[in-house]
Coordinates of C-alpha atoms in Angstrom, one line a residue:
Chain X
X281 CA -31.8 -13.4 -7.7
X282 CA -31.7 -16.2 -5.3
X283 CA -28.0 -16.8 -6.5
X284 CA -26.9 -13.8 -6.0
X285 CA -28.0 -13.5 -2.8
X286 CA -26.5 -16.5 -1.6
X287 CA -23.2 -15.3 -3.4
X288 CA -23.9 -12.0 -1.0
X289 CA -24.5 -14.2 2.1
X290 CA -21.1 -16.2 1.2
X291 CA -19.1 -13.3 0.3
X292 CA -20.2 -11.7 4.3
X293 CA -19.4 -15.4 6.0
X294 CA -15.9 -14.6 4.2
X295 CA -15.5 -11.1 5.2
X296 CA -16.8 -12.1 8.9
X297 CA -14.1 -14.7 9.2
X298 CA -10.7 -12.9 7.9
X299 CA -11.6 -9.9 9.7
X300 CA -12.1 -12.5 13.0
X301 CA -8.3 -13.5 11.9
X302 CA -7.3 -10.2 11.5
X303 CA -9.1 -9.2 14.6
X304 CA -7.5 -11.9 16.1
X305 CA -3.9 -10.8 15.2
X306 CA -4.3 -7.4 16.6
X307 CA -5.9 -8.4 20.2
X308 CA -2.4 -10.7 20.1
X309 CA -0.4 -7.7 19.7
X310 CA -2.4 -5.6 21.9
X311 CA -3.4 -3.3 19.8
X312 CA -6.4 -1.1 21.3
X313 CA -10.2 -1.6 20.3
X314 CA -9.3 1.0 17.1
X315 CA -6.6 -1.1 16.1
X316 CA -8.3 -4.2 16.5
X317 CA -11.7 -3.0 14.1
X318 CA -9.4 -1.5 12.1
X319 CA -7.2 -4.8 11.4
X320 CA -10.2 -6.8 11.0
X321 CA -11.7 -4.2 8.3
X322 CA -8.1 -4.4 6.1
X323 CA -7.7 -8.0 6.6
X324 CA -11.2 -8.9 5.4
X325 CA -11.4 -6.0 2.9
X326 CA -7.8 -5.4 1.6
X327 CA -7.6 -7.9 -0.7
X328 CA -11.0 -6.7 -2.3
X329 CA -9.9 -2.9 -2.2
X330 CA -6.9 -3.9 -3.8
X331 CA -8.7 -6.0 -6.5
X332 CA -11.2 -3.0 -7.3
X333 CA -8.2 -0.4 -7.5
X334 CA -6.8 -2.3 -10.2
X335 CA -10.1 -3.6 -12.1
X336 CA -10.9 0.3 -11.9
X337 CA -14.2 -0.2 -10.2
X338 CA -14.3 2.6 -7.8
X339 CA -15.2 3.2 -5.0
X340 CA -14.3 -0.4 -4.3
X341 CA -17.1 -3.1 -2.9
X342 CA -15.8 -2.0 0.7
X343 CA -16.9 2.0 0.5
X344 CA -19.9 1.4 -2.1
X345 CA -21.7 -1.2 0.0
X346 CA -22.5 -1.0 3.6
X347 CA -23.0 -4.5 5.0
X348 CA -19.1 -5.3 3.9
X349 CA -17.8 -2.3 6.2
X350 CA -19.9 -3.4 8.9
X351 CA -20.0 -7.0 8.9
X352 CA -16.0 -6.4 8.8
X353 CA -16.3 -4.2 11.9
X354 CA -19.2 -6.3 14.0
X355 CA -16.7 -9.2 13.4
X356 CA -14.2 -7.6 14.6
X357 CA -15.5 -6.3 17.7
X358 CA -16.7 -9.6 18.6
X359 CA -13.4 -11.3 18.4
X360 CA -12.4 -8.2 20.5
X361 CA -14.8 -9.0 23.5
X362 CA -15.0 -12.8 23.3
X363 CA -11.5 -13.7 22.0
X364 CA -10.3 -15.7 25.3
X365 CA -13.1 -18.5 23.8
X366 CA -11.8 -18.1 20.3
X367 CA -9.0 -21.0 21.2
X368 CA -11.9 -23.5 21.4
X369 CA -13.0 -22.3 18.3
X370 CA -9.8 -22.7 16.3
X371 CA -11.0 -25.5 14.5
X372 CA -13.9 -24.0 13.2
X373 CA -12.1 -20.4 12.6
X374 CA -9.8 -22.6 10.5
X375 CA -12.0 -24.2 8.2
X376 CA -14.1 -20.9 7.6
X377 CA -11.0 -19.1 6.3
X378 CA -10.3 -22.0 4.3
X379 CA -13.8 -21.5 2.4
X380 CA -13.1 -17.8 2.2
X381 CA -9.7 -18.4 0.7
X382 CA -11.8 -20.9 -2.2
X383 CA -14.7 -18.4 -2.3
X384 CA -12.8 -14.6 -2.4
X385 CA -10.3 -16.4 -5.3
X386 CA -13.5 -17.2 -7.0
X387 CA -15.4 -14.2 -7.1
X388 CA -11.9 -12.1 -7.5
X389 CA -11.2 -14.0 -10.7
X390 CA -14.5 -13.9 -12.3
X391 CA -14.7 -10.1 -11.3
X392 CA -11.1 -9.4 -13.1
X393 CA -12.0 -11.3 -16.6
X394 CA -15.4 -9.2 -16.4
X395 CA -13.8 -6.1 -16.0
X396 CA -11.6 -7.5 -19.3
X397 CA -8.3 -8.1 -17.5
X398 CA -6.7 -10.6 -19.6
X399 CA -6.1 -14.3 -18.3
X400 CA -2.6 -14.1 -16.9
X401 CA -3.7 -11.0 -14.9
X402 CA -7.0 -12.1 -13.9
X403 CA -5.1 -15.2 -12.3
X404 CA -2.9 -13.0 -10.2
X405 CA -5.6 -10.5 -9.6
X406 CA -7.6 -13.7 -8.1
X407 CA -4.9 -14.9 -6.3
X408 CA -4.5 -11.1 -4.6
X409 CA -8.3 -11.2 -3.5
X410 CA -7.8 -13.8 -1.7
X411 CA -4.3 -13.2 -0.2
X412 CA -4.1 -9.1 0.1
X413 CA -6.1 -8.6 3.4
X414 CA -3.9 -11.2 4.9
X415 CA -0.6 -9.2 3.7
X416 CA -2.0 -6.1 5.1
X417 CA -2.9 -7.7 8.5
X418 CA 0.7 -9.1 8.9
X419 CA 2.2 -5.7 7.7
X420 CA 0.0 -4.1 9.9
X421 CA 0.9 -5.5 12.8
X422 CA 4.5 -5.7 12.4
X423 CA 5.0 -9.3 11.1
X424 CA 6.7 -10.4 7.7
X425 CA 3.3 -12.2 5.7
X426 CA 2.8 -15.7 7.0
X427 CA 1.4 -16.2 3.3
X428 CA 5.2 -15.8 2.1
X429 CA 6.7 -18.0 4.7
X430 CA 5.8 -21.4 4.9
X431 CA 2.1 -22.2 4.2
X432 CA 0.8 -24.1 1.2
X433 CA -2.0 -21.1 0.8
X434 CA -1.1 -19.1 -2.0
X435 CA -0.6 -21.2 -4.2
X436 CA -4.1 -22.8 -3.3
X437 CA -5.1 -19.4 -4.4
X438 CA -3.2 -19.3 -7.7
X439 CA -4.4 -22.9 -8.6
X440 CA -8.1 -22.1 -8.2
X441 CA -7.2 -18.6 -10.0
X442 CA -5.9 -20.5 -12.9
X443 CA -9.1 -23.3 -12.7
X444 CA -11.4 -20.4 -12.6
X445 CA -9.8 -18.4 -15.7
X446 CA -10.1 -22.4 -17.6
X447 CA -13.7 -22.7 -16.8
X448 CA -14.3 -19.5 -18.1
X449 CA -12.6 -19.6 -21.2
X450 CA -14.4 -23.0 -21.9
X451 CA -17.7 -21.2 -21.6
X452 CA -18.5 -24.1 -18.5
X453 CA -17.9 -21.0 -15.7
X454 CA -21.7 -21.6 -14.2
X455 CA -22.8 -21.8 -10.4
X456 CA -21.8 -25.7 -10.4
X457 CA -18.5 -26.2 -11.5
X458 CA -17.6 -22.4 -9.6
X459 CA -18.7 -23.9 -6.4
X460 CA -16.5 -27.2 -7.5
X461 CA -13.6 -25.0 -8.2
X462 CA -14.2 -23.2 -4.4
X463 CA -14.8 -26.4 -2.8
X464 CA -11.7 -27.9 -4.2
X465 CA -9.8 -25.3 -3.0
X466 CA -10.7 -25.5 0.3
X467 CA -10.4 -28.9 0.4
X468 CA -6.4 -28.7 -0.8
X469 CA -6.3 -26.5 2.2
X470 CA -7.4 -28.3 4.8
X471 CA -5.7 -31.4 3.5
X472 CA -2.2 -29.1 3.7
X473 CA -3.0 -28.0 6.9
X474 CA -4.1 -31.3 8.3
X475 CA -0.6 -33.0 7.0
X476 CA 1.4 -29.9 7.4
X477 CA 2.5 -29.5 4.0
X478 CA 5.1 -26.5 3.2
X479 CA 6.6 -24.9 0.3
X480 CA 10.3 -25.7 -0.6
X481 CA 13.1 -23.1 1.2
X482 CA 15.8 -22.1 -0.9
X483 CA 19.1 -24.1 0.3
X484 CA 21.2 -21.8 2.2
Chain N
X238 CA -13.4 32.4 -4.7
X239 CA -12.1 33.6 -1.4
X240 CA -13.6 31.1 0.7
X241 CA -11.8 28.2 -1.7
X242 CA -8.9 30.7 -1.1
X243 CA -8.6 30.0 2.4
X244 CA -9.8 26.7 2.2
X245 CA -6.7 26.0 0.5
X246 CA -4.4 28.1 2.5
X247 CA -5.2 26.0 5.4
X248 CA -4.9 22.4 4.0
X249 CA -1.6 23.8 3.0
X250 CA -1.0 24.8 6.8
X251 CA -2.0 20.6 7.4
X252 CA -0.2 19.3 4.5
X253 CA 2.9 20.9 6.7
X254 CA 1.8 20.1 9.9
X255 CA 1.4 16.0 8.9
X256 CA 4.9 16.6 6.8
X257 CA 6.5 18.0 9.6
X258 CA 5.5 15.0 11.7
X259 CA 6.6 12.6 9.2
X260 CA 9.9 14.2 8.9
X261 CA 10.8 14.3 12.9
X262 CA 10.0 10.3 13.0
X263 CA 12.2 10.0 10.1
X264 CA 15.0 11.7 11.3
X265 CA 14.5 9.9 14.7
X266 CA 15.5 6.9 12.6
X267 CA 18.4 8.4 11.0
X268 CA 17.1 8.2 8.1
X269 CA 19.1 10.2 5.4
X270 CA 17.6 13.7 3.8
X271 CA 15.9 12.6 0.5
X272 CA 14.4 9.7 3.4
X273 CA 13.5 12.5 5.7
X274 CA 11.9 14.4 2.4
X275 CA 9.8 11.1 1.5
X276 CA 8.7 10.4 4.8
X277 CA 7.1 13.4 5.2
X278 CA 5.8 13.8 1.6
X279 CA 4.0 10.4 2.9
X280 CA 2.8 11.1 6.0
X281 CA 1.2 14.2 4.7
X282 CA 0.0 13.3 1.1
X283 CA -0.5 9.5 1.9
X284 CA -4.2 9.7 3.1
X285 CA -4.9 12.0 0.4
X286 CA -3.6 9.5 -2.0
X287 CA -5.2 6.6 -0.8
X288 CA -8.7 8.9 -0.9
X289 CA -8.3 9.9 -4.1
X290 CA -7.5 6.7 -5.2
X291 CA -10.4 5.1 -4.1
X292 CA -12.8 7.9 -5.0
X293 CA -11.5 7.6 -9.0
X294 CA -10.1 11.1 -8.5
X295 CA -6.7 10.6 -10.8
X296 CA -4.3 11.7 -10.7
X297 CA -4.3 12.2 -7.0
X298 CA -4.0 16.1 -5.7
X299 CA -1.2 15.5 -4.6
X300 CA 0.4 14.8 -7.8
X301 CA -1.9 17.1 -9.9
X302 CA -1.3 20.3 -7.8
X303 CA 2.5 20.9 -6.9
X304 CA 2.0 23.5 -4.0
X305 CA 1.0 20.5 -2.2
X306 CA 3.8 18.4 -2.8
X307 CA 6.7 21.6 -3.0
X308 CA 4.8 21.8 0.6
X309 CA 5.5 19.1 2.1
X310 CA 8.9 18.8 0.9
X311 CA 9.7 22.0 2.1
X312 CA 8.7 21.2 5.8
X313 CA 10.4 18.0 5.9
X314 CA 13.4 19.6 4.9
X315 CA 13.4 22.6 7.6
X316 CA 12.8 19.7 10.4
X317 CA 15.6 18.2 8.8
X318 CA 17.8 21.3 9.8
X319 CA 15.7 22.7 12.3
X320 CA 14.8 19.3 14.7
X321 CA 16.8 20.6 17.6
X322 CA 14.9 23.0 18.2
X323 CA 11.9 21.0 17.7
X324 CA 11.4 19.7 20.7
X325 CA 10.6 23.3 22.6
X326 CA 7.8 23.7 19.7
X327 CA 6.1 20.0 20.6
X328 CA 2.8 21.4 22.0
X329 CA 2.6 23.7 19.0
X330 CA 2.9 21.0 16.7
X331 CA 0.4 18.5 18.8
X332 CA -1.8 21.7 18.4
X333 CA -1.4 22.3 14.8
X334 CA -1.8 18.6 14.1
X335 CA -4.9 18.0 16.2
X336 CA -6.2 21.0 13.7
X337 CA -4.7 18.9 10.6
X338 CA -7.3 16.3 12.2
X339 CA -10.1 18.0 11.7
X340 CA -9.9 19.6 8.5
X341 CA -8.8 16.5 6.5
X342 CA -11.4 14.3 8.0
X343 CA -14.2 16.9 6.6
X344 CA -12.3 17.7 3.4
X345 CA -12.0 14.0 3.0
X346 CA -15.4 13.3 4.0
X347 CA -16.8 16.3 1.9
X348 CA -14.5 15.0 -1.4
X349 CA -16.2 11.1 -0.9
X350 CA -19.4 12.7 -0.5
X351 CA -19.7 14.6 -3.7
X352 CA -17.9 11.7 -5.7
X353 CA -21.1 9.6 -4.9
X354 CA -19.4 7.3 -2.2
X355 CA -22.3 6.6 -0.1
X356 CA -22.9 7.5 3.7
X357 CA -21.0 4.3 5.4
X358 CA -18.3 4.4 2.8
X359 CA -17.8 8.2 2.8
X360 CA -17.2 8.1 6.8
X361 CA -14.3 5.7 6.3
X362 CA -13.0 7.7 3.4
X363 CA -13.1 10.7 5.5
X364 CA -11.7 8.7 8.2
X365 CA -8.8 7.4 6.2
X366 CA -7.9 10.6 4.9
X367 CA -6.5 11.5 7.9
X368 CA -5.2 9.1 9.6
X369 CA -3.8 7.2 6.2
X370 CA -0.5 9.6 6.3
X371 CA 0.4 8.5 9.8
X372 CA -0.2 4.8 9.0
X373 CA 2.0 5.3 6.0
X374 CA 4.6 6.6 8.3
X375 CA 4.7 4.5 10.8
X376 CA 4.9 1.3 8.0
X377 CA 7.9 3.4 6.4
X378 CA 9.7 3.3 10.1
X379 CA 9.7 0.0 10.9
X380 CA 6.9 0.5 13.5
X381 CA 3.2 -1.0 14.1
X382 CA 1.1 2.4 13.2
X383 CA 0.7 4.2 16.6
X384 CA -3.0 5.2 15.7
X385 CA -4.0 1.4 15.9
X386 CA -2.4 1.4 19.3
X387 CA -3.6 3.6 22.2
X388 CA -4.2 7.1 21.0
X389 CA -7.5 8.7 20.9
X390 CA -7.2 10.1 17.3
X391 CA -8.8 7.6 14.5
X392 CA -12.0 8.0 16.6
X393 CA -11.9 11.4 16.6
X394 CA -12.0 11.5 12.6
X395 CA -14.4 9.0 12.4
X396 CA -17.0 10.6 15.0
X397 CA -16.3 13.8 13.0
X398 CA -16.8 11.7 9.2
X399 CA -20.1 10.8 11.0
X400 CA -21.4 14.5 11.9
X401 CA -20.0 15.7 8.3
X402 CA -22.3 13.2 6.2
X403 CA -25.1 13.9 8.5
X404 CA -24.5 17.7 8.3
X405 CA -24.5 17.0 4.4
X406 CA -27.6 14.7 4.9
X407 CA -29.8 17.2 6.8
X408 CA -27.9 19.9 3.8
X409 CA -26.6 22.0 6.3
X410 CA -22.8 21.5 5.7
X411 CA -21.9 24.9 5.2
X412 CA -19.0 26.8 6.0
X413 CA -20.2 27.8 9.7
X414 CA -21.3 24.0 10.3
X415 CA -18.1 22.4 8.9
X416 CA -16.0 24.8 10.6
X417 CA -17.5 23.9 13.8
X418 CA -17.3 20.2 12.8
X419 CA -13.2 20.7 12.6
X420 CA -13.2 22.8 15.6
X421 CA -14.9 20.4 17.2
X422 CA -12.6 17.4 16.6
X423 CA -9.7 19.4 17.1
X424 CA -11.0 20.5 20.5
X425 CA -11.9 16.8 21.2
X426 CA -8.5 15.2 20.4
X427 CA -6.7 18.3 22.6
X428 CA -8.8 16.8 25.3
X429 CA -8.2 13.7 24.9
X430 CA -3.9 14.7 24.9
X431 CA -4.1 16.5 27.5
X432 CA -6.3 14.2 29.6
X433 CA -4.6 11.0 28.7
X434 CA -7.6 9.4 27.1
X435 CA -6.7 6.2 25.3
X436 CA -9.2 3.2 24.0
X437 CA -10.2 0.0 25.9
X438 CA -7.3 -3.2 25.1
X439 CA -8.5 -6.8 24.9
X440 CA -8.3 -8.5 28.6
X441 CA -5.5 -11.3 28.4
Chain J
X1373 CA 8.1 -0.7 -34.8
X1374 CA 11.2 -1.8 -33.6
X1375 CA 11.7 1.3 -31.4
X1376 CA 9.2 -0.2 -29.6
X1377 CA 10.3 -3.6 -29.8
X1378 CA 13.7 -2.5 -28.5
X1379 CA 12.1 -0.6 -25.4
X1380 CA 9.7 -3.5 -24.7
X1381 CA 12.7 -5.9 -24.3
X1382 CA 14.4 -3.0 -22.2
X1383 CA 11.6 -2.9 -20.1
X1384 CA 11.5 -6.8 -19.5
X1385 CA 15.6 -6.9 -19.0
X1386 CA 14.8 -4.0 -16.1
X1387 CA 12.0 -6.2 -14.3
X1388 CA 14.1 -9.4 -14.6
X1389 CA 16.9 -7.7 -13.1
X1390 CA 14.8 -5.7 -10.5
X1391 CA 12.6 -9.7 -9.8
X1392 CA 16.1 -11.1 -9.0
X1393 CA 16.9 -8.1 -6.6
X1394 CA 13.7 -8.7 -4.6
X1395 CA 14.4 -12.6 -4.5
X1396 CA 17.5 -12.4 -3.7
X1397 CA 16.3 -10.5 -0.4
X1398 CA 13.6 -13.0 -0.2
X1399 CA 15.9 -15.9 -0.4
X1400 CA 18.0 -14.4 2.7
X1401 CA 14.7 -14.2 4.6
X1402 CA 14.6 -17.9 4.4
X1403 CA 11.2 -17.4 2.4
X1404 CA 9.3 -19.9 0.7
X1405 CA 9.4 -20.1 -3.0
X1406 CA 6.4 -18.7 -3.5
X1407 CA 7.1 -15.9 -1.3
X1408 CA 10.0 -15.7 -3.3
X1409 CA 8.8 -15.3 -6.3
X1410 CA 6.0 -13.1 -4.7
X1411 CA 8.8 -10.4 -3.7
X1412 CA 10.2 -11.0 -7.0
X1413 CA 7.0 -9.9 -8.4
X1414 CA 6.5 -7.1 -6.5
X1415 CA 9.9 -5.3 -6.3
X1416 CA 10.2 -5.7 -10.3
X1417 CA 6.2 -4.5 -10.7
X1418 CA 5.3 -2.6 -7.7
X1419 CA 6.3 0.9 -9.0
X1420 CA 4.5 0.5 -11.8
X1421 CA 1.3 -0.8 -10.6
X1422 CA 1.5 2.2 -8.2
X1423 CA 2.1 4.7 -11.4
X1424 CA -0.3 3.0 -13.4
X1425 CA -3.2 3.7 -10.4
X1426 CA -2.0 7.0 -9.9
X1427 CA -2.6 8.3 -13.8
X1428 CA -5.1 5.8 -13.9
X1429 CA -4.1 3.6 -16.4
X1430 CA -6.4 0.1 -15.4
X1431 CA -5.7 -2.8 -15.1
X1432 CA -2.0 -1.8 -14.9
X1433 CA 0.7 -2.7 -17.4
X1434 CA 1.4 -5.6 -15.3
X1435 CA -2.1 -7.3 -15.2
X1436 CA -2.5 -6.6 -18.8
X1437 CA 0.4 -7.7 -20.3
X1438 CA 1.3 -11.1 -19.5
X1439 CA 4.9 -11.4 -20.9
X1440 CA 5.7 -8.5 -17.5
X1441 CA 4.6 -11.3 -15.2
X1442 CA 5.6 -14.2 -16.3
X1443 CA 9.4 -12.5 -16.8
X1444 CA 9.5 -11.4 -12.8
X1445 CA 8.3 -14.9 -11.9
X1446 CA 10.8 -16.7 -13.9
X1447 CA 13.6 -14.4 -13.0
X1448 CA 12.6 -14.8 -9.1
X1449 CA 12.4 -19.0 -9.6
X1450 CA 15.5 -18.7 -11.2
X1451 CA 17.4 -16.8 -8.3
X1452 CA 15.8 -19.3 -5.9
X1453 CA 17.9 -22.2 -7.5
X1454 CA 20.8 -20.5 -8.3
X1455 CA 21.3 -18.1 -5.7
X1456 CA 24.8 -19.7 -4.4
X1457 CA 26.6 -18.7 -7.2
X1458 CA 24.7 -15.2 -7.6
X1459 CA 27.2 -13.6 -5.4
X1460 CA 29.5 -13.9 -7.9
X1461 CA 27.3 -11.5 -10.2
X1462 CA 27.0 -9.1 -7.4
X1463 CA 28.6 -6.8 -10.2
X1464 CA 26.4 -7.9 -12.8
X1465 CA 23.7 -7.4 -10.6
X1466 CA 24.7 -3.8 -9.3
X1467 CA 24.7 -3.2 -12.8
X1468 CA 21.7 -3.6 -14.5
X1469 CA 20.1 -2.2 -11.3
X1470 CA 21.3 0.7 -12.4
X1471 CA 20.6 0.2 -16.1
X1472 CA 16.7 -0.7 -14.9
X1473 CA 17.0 2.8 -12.2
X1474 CA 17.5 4.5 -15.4
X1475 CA 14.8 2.9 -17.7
X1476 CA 12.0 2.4 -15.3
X1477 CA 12.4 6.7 -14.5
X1478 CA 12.5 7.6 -18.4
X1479 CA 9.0 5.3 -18.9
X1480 CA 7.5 6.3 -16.1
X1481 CA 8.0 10.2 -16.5
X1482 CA 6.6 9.6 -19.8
X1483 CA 3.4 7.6 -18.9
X1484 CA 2.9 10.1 -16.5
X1485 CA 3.4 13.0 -18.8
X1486 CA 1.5 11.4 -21.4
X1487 CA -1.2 10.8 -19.0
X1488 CA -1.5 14.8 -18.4
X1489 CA 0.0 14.9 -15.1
X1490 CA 1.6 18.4 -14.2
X1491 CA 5.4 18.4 -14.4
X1492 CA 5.9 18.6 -10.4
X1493 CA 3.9 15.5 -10.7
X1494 CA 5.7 14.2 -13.6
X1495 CA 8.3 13.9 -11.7
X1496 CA 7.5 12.3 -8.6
X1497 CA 5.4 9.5 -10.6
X1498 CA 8.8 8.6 -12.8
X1499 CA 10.8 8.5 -9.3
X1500 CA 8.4 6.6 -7.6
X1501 CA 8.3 4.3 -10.9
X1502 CA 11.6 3.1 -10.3
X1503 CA 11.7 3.2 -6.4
X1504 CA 8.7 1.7 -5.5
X1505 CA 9.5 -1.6 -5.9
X1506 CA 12.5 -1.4 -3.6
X1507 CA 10.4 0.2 -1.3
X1508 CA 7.5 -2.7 -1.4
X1509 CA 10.4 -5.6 -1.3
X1510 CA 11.7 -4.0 1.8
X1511 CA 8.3 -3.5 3.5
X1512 CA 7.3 -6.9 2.9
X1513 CA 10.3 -8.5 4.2
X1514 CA 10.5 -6.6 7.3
X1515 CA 12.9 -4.1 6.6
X1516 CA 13.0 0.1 7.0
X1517 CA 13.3 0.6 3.0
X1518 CA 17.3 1.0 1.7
X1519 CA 16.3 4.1 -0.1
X1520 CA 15.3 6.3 2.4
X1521 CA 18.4 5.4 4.9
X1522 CA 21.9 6.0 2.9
X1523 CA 21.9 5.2 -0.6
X1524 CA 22.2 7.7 -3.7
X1525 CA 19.1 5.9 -5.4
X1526 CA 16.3 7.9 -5.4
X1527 CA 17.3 11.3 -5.7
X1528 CA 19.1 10.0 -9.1
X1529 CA 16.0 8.8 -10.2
X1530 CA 14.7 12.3 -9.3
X1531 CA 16.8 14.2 -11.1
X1532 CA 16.5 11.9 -14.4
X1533 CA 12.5 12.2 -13.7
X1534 CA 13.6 16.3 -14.2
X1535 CA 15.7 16.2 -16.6
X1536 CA 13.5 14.1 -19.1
X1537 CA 10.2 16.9 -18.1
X1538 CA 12.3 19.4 -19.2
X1539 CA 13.4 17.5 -22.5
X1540 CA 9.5 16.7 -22.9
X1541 CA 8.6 20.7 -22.3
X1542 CA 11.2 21.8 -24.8
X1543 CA 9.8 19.5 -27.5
X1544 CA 13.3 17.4 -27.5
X1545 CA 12.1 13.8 -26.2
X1546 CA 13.0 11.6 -28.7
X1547 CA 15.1 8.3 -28.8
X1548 CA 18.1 9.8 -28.2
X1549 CA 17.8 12.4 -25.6
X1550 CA 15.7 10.1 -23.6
X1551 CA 18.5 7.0 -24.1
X1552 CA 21.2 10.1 -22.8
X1553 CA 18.9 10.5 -19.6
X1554 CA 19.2 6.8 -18.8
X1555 CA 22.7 6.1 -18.9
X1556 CA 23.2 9.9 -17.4
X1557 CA 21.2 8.4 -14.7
X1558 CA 22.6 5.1 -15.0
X1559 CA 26.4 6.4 -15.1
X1560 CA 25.8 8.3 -11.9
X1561 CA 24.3 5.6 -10.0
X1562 CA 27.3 3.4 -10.7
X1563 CA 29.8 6.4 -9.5
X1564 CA 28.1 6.9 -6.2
X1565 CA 28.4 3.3 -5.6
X1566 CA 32.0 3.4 -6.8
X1567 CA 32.8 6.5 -4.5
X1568 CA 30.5 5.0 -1.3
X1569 CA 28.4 8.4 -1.7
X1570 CA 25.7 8.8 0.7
X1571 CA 23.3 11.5 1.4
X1572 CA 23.3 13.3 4.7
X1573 CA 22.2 12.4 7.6
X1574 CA 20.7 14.8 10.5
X1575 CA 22.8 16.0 13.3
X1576 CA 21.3 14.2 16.5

């Protein structure tokens, strides 16, 4: 009970915080309040929508439960009104998304081996929870996916996928080594983004 | 029986509307005839996809019932010869797309509804139903989707999403009320056209 | 037995071949490799994840089958170290492009038929089998999709999707009908590339 309400509470921090990126992308393109909400809602829902299309549980988390729509939204709005203080908060936007990226490839994973998806799939199906809204932001607003480009975030993504999947099929997938696997993730993140790591760029 | 007569005769008449708007955009970006046919099969069938998608409704109408597809090929296909003239019919296909508006947000809306979506999610679904053709379209063009930009159009389908699942609430969505429901967002997006309404954008 | 066999590795030869077209596009985008591989994934996979949502067939064939992954990765990883001498295979390439063209539109119109979809539907579900990974690799890296601006691609793949209803509905679908679709379909691919066709465009 008390789990999964902090699993609830967690899963909204992460919702609040991609849709703020999302949000955050559109106000940058000047998109109007619409567009901003509505950038916000796909970049913190996307991946999740996409992740329930193809685990066949519809409607997806996003239509079936209220508080994900709106938190998406209120987030958004926010980021819309407020967004000239947002640079002072970059820091702090930063290392939010970087515990949504450990906590949305968690629960994505576990969701996918529930639903029976086998291993290999459940790892990419993991990996697109965590990645997907962040595709449909970029694609949304006109940008090729900063997730394909250069950052080490992906793969961050496909590591924990794979760590996840492990834990499980060693039957030692309980709250405490799930919120190891999250909290290493994050922690690879920052790390990369504190020493600018980068994926290798085919020689020309 | 003639009531679901007419109900399909006129998301026909919208199914050609959307395609037809699809197909000038297309053809705007030289794209080639089977790209002018696709564009427009998107832009009118897209949202519909999407809601049946998420809704568990498989396979989606428009792959399940050909007059909607042989529909909005056939429009795309006459702007592809026709688009010339075109241009002299541009209010009458503002007009008949601010009608599209209406009655795919409430056949949208209705269709979420009686799959079980709840209220919040059945609004977006609604919502999405219309404007997820146009977004389509746009992402097929190369261009950041214009309903995210400046037009008063995404919400007019979600005020009208709202008023459908309340009408359904209060169980009072009947023909008369529905049909005033779509009259009323078409009535409200004319206005907004024709006074040059658009949403607030971030200050700098 | 080994019909099956022989189609499974024909299916796996088309999403090699159709991974390496996606990362070779990646690769000129100056992508990372993981983006690299990503487009790899999703040109080779995306039509069928869309088919397999659309006749909803969950998880789709390429979450639940692990040997379809790992193949579009490899073939993507592989084109990322090699791709200085794939110009030479430019040939090969064009080749079993239109080998996998052929394939993926025979499988797909059969899933979908298989699945009960209406033959109108049929049809567009084996196109969009075979084009909608083209479509997704050229979305993703920034790029109005090939398909719908000059090539004779998809309306191939259209008329195979026909022809192989019509086998299906006069009870003549076996081995080799179906392998005379694909390398009809394949053969005229290769001649329109031969003879430059293109489709028409609209007179401005």
């Amino acid at each position: 009970m008390t789990g999964s309400y902090s699993l609830l509470v967690a899963d909204l921090i992460g919702v609040a915080v991609f849709a703020a990126s999302g949000a955050s992308a559109a106000v940058a393109k000047r998109l109007d309040l619409f567009g901003v909400a509505f950038v916000g809602f796909v970049a913190a829902l996307g991946g999740g929508i996409l992740r329930d299309l193809v685990i066949g549980a519809v409607p997806p988390l996003a239509f079936a439960d209220w508080r994900y729509a709106i938190t998406a939204v209120l987030a958004s709005v926010a980021v819309f009104w407020l967004h000239p203080q947002l640079n002072r908060l970059r820091r702090t936007v930063l290392l939010l998304d970087a515990a949504g990226l450990g906590l949305f490839t968690v629960t994505g994973t576990l969701k996918a081996i529930a639903a029976g998806v086998p291993p290999v799939g459940a790892c990419l199906v993991g990996m697109l929870t965590a990645i997907g809204g962040g595709l449909a932001r970029d694609l949304l607003t006109g940008e090729i996916p900063a997730v394909l480009q250069r950052d080490i975030y992906a793969i961050v993504a496909l590591g924990g996928a794979i760590a996840v999947t492990v834990l499980s099929w060693l039957n030692v997938a309980d709250m405490v080594t799930l919120a190891a696997a999250a909290a290493g993730m994050t922690s690879v993140r920052l790390i990369a983004l504190y020493r600018r790591w980068s994926a290798p760029v085919a020689v020309p």
